[in-house]
CSV table of C-alpha atoms in Angstrom, one decimal:
chain,number,residue,atom,x,y,z
I,1,ALA,CA,37.9,46.9,-13.0
I,2,GLN,CA,35.9,49.0,-15.2
I,3,THR,CA,36.6,52.7,-15.6
I,4,VAL,CA,34.9,55.6,-17.4
I,5,THR,CA,36.8,58.7,-18.6
I,6,GLN,CA,35.4,62.1,-19.6
I,7,SER,CA,38.2,64.3,-20.8
I,8,GLN,CA,36.2,67.5,-21.3
I,9,PRO,CA,35.6,69.2,-17.9
I,10,GLU,CA,33.6,72.0,-19.5
I,11,MET,CA,32.0,72.6,-22.9
I,12,SER,CA,30.1,75.5,-24.3
I,13,VAL,CA,27.6,75.7,-27.2
I,14,GLN,CA,25.4,78.4,-28.8
I,15,GLU,CA,21.7,77.9,-28.6
I,16,ALA,CA,20.4,76.0,-31.6
I,17,GLU,CA,23.8,74.6,-32.4
I,18,THR,CA,25.2,71.1,-32.0
I,19,VAL,CA,27.7,69.9,-29.4
I,20,THR,CA,29.4,66.5,-28.8
I,21,LEU,CA,30.5,65.3,-25.4
I,22,SER,CA,33.2,62.6,-25.3
I,23,CYS,CA,33.4,59.5,-23.2
I,24,THR,CA,35.8,56.5,-23.2
I,25,TYR,CA,35.6,53.5,-21.0
I,26,ASP,CA,37.6,50.4,-20.2
I,27,THR,CA,36.2,46.9,-19.7
I,28,SER,CA,37.1,43.3,-20.4
I,29,GLU,CA,33.4,42.4,-20.6
I,30,SER,CA,31.5,42.0,-23.9
I,31,ASP,CA,28.0,42.7,-22.6
I,32,TYR,CA,27.2,45.9,-20.8
I,33,TYR,CA,25.1,49.1,-20.9
I,34,LEU,CA,26.3,52.6,-21.4
I,35,PHE,CA,24.4,55.7,-20.2
I,36,TRP,CA,24.4,59.4,-20.4
I,37,TYR,CA,22.9,61.2,-17.4
I,38,LYS,CA,22.1,64.8,-17.0
I,39,GLN,CA,22.5,66.5,-13.6
I,40,PRO,CA,21.0,70.0,-13.3
I,41,PRO,CA,21.6,72.2,-10.2
I,42,SER,CA,18.7,70.4,-8.5
I,43,ARG,CA,21.2,67.5,-8.3
I,44,GLN,CA,18.7,64.9,-9.5
I,45,MET,CA,20.2,62.5,-12.1
I,46,ILE,CA,18.1,62.3,-15.2
I,47,LEU,CA,18.6,59.6,-17.7
I,48,VAL,CA,19.3,61.0,-21.2
I,49,ILE,CA,20.0,58.0,-23.3
I,50,ARG,CA,21.0,54.3,-23.0
I,51,GLN,CA,23.0,52.0,-25.2
I,52,GLU,CA,23.2,48.2,-25.0
I,53,ALA,CA,26.7,47.0,-26.1
I,54,TYR,CA,25.4,44.1,-28.1
I,55,LYS,CA,23.3,46.5,-30.3
I,56,GLN,CA,25.3,47.9,-33.2
I,57,GLN,CA,22.7,50.6,-33.9
I,58,ASN,CA,23.4,53.9,-32.2
I,59,ALA,CA,20.7,55.0,-29.7
I,60,THR,CA,18.6,58.1,-30.4
I,61,GLU,CA,16.2,60.0,-28.2
I,62,ASN,CA,14.8,63.1,-29.9
I,63,ARG,CA,17.6,65.7,-30.1
I,64,PHE,CA,20.1,63.4,-28.3
I,65,SER,CA,22.1,60.7,-30.1
I,66,VAL,CA,25.2,58.6,-29.4
I,67,ASN,CA,28.2,57.5,-31.4
I,68,PHE,CA,29.0,54.1,-30.0
I,69,GLN,CA,32.3,52.6,-31.1
I,70,LYS,CA,32.7,49.3,-29.3
I,71,ALA,CA,36.1,48.4,-30.6
I,72,ALA,CA,37.5,51.8,-29.6
I,73,LYS,CA,35.5,51.8,-26.3
I,74,SER,CA,34.1,55.2,-27.1
I,75,PHE,CA,30.6,56.5,-26.4
I,76,SER,CA,30.0,60.2,-27.3
I,77,LEU,CA,26.8,62.1,-26.9
I,78,LYS,CA,25.6,64.5,-29.6
I,79,ILE,CA,23.0,67.2,-28.7
I,80,SER,CA,21.4,68.8,-31.7
I,81,ASP,CA,19.5,72.1,-31.7
I,82,SER,CA,20.8,72.9,-28.2
I,83,GLN,CA,18.4,74.6,-25.8
I,84,LEU,CA,19.0,76.7,-22.7
I,85,GLY,CA,17.5,73.9,-20.7
I,86,ASP,CA,20.2,71.6,-21.8
I,87,ALA,CA,22.7,73.4,-19.6
I,88,ALA,CA,23.8,71.0,-16.9
I,89,MET,CA,26.5,68.5,-15.8
I,90,TYR,CA,26.5,65.4,-18.0
I,91,PHE,CA,27.8,62.1,-16.8
I,92,CYS,CA,28.8,59.1,-18.8
I,93,ALA,CA,28.2,55.8,-17.0
I,94,TYR,CA,28.8,52.1,-17.4
I,95,ARG,CA,26.9,49.1,-16.0
I,96,ARG,CA,27.6,45.5,-16.6
I,97,HIS,CA,24.7,43.6,-18.3
I,98,TYR,CA,24.3,40.8,-15.8
I,99,GLY,CA,26.3,38.7,-13.5
I,100,GLY,CA,26.7,37.7,-9.9
I,101,ALA,CA,28.0,41.1,-8.8
I,102,THR,CA,25.8,44.1,-8.1
I,103,ASN,CA,25.0,46.0,-11.3
I,104,LYS,CA,26.1,49.3,-10.0
I,105,LEU,CA,26.7,52.3,-12.2
I,106,ILE,CA,30.3,53.4,-12.7
I,107,PHE,CA,30.4,57.1,-13.5
I,108,GLY,CA,32.9,59.4,-15.2
I,109,THR,CA,33.9,62.7,-13.7
I,110,GLY,CA,31.4,64.7,-15.8
I,111,THR,CA,31.3,67.5,-18.4
I,112,LEU,CA,29.7,70.8,-17.5
I,113,LEU,CA,27.8,72.1,-20.5
I,114,ALA,CA,27.0,75.8,-20.9
I,115,VAL,CA,24.5,76.9,-23.5
I,116,GLN,CA,24.9,80.5,-24.7
I,117,PRO,CA,21.8,82.4,-25.9
A,1,GLY,CA,5.2,58.9,-3.9
A,2,ALA,CA,5.9,60.4,-7.3
A,3,GLY,CA,9.6,60.1,-7.0
A,4,VAL,CA,12.5,59.2,-4.8
A,5,SER,CA,12.6,61.5,-1.8
A,6,GLN,CA,15.6,62.3,0.3
A,7,SER,CA,15.9,64.2,3.5
A,8,PRO,CA,17.3,66.5,4.7
A,9,ARG,CA,18.3,68.3,1.5
A,10,TYR,CA,21.2,70.0,3.4
A,11,LYS,CA,22.9,68.9,6.5
A,12,VAL,CA,25.7,70.7,8.3
A,13,ALA,CA,27.5,68.7,11.0
A,14,LYS,CA,30.4,69.4,13.3
A,15,ARG,CA,33.3,67.0,13.0
A,16,GLY,CA,32.7,64.0,15.2
A,17,GLN,CA,28.9,64.2,15.1
A,18,ASP,CA,26.8,61.4,13.9
A,19,VAL,CA,24.3,62.0,11.0
A,20,ALA,CA,21.5,60.0,9.5
A,21,LEU,CA,20.3,60.5,5.9
A,22,ARG,CA,16.9,59.2,4.8
A,23,CYS,CA,15.8,57.9,1.5
A,24,ASP,CA,12.2,57.2,0.5
A,25,PRO,CA,12.2,55.2,-2.7
A,26,ILE,CA,9.3,54.9,-5.1
A,27,SER,CA,6.7,52.7,-3.6
A,28,GLY,CA,7.2,49.0,-4.6
A,29,HIS,CA,10.7,49.5,-5.8
A,30,VAL,CA,12.8,46.5,-5.0
A,31,SER,CA,16.3,47.7,-5.6
A,32,LEU,CA,17.9,50.6,-3.7
A,33,PHE,CA,21.3,52.1,-4.2
A,34,TRP,CA,23.3,54.7,-2.3
A,35,TYR,CA,26.0,56.8,-4.0
A,36,GLN,CA,28.5,59.4,-2.7
A,37,GLN,CA,29.3,62.4,-5.0
A,38,ALA,CA,32.2,64.5,-3.9
A,39,LEU,CA,32.5,68.0,-5.2
A,40,GLY,CA,33.4,68.0,-8.9
A,41,GLN,CA,33.3,64.3,-9.2
A,42,GLY,CA,30.9,61.6,-10.5
A,43,PRO,CA,28.8,59.6,-8.0
A,44,GLU,CA,30.5,56.6,-6.5
A,45,PHE,CA,28.7,53.4,-5.4
A,46,LEU,CA,28.3,52.9,-1.7
A,47,THR,CA,25.8,50.1,-1.1
A,48,TYR,CA,22.9,48.1,-2.6
A,49,PHE,CA,19.7,46.7,-1.1
A,50,GLN,CA,17.3,44.2,-2.6
A,51,ASN,CA,14.2,44.6,-0.5
A,52,GLU,CA,15.5,44.5,3.1
A,53,ALA,CA,18.7,42.6,2.3
A,54,GLN,CA,21.9,44.5,1.9
A,55,LEU,CA,23.6,42.5,-0.8
A,56,ASP,CA,26.6,44.7,-1.5
A,57,LYS,CA,28.3,47.1,0.9
A,58,SER,CA,31.7,47.0,-0.8
A,59,GLY,CA,31.7,50.8,-1.5
A,60,LEU,CA,31.3,51.9,2.1
A,61,PRO,CA,34.5,53.8,2.8
A,62,SER,CA,34.9,52.8,6.4
A,63,ASP,CA,33.2,51.2,9.3
A,64,ARG,CA,31.8,54.6,10.3
A,65,PHE,CA,29.3,54.2,7.4
A,66,PHE,CA,26.2,52.1,8.0
A,67,ALA,CA,23.1,51.6,6.0
A,68,GLU,CA,19.8,49.9,6.6
A,69,ARG,CA,16.5,49.2,5.0
A,70,PRO,CA,14.6,47.2,7.7
A,71,GLU,CA,11.2,46.9,6.0
A,72,GLY,CA,12.3,46.9,2.5
A,73,SER,CA,11.2,50.5,1.8
A,74,VAL,CA,12.7,53.5,3.5
A,75,SER,CA,16.5,53.4,3.9
A,76,THR,CA,18.8,55.3,6.2
A,77,LEU,CA,22.5,55.9,5.7
A,78,LYS,CA,24.2,56.6,8.9
A,79,ILE,CA,27.7,58.1,9.3
A,80,GLN,CA,29.3,58.0,12.7
A,81,ARG,CA,31.9,60.4,13.9
A,82,THR,CA,31.8,62.5,10.8
A,83,GLN,CA,35.1,63.7,9.2
A,84,GLN,CA,35.7,66.5,6.8
A,85,GLU,CA,36.3,64.0,4.0
A,86,ASP,CA,32.7,62.8,4.4
A,87,SER,CA,31.5,66.1,2.9
A,88,ALA,CA,29.7,65.2,-0.3
A,89,VAL,CA,26.2,64.8,-1.8
A,90,TYR,CA,24.7,61.5,-1.0
A,91,LEU,CA,22.4,60.2,-3.7
A,92,CYS,CA,19.8,57.5,-3.4
A,93,ALA,CA,18.4,55.6,-6.4
A,94,SER,CA,15.7,53.0,-6.7
A,95,SER,CA,14.5,50.5,-9.3
A,96,LEU,CA,11.4,48.4,-9.7
A,97,VAL,CA,13.2,45.2,-10.4
A,98,ARG,CA,16.2,43.3,-9.1
A,99,PHE,CA,19.6,44.2,-10.4
A,100,ARG,CA,21.1,40.8,-10.4
A,101,GLY,CA,19.6,39.9,-13.7
A,102,ALA,CA,19.6,41.3,-17.2
A,103,GLY,CA,16.7,43.5,-18.1
A,104,ASP,CA,15.4,46.9,-18.9
A,105,GLU,CA,15.7,48.2,-15.4
A,106,LYS,CA,15.4,52.0,-15.1
A,107,LEU,CA,17.0,53.7,-12.2
A,108,PHE,CA,15.3,56.7,-10.5
A,109,PHE,CA,17.4,59.1,-8.5
A,110,GLY,CA,16.5,61.4,-5.7
A,111,SER,CA,17.9,65.0,-5.4
A,112,GLY,CA,20.4,63.9,-2.7
A,113,THR,CA,21.5,65.2,0.6
A,114,GLN,CA,24.4,67.7,0.7
A,115,LEU,CA,26.5,67.0,3.8
A,116,SER,CA,29.0,69.6,4.9
A,117,VAL,CA,31.2,68.6,7.8
A,118,LEU,CA,32.9,71.6,9.5
């Protein structure tokens, strides 16, 4: 079974600085997707960034980028130029690429990010 | 609608009561998921629908949990004889395409229903 581990329950960053959130996962599959989701107090999960395991190039979305290390099964999120609106709970998630089973998301336990003005 | 809508936003139930949680997915979305998010945890999969067919209910924690999507649009998650351990946020998510294939499916989440069982 696949598992996702986020070892940082809480992180804090100064506004305009850079912060990195860690995520490791375990799977025996070679093709899969990895995601970072943001959950503000409104509770709605918002997709931040997605990485396809077969792509070696790290995904980037504006101020958000990932460091995907497939052999190490590591998938960290870097937020550059942090803004007050980045404060939220961040979840790392795994989804198999395809197959007979439901392509459900498997989430980690989350990292609560605080942004200090 | 513009997004996935869930109602009610908050629900307080006495232990033993039955509750029904509603999810209105984005119009035309084929796939629909229910997740349960306990306090301080990540969401956990409950069940999956493709149109009206419930293709996976492996995450439902007990036979007190029941979900339906009779016309392939609105879905209802019903919990019978609620227990305190059922207290959680219940999230619904939908996607335009089927999830049993590879592809660039984007999942849209609602804001959830927070259930508190006293």
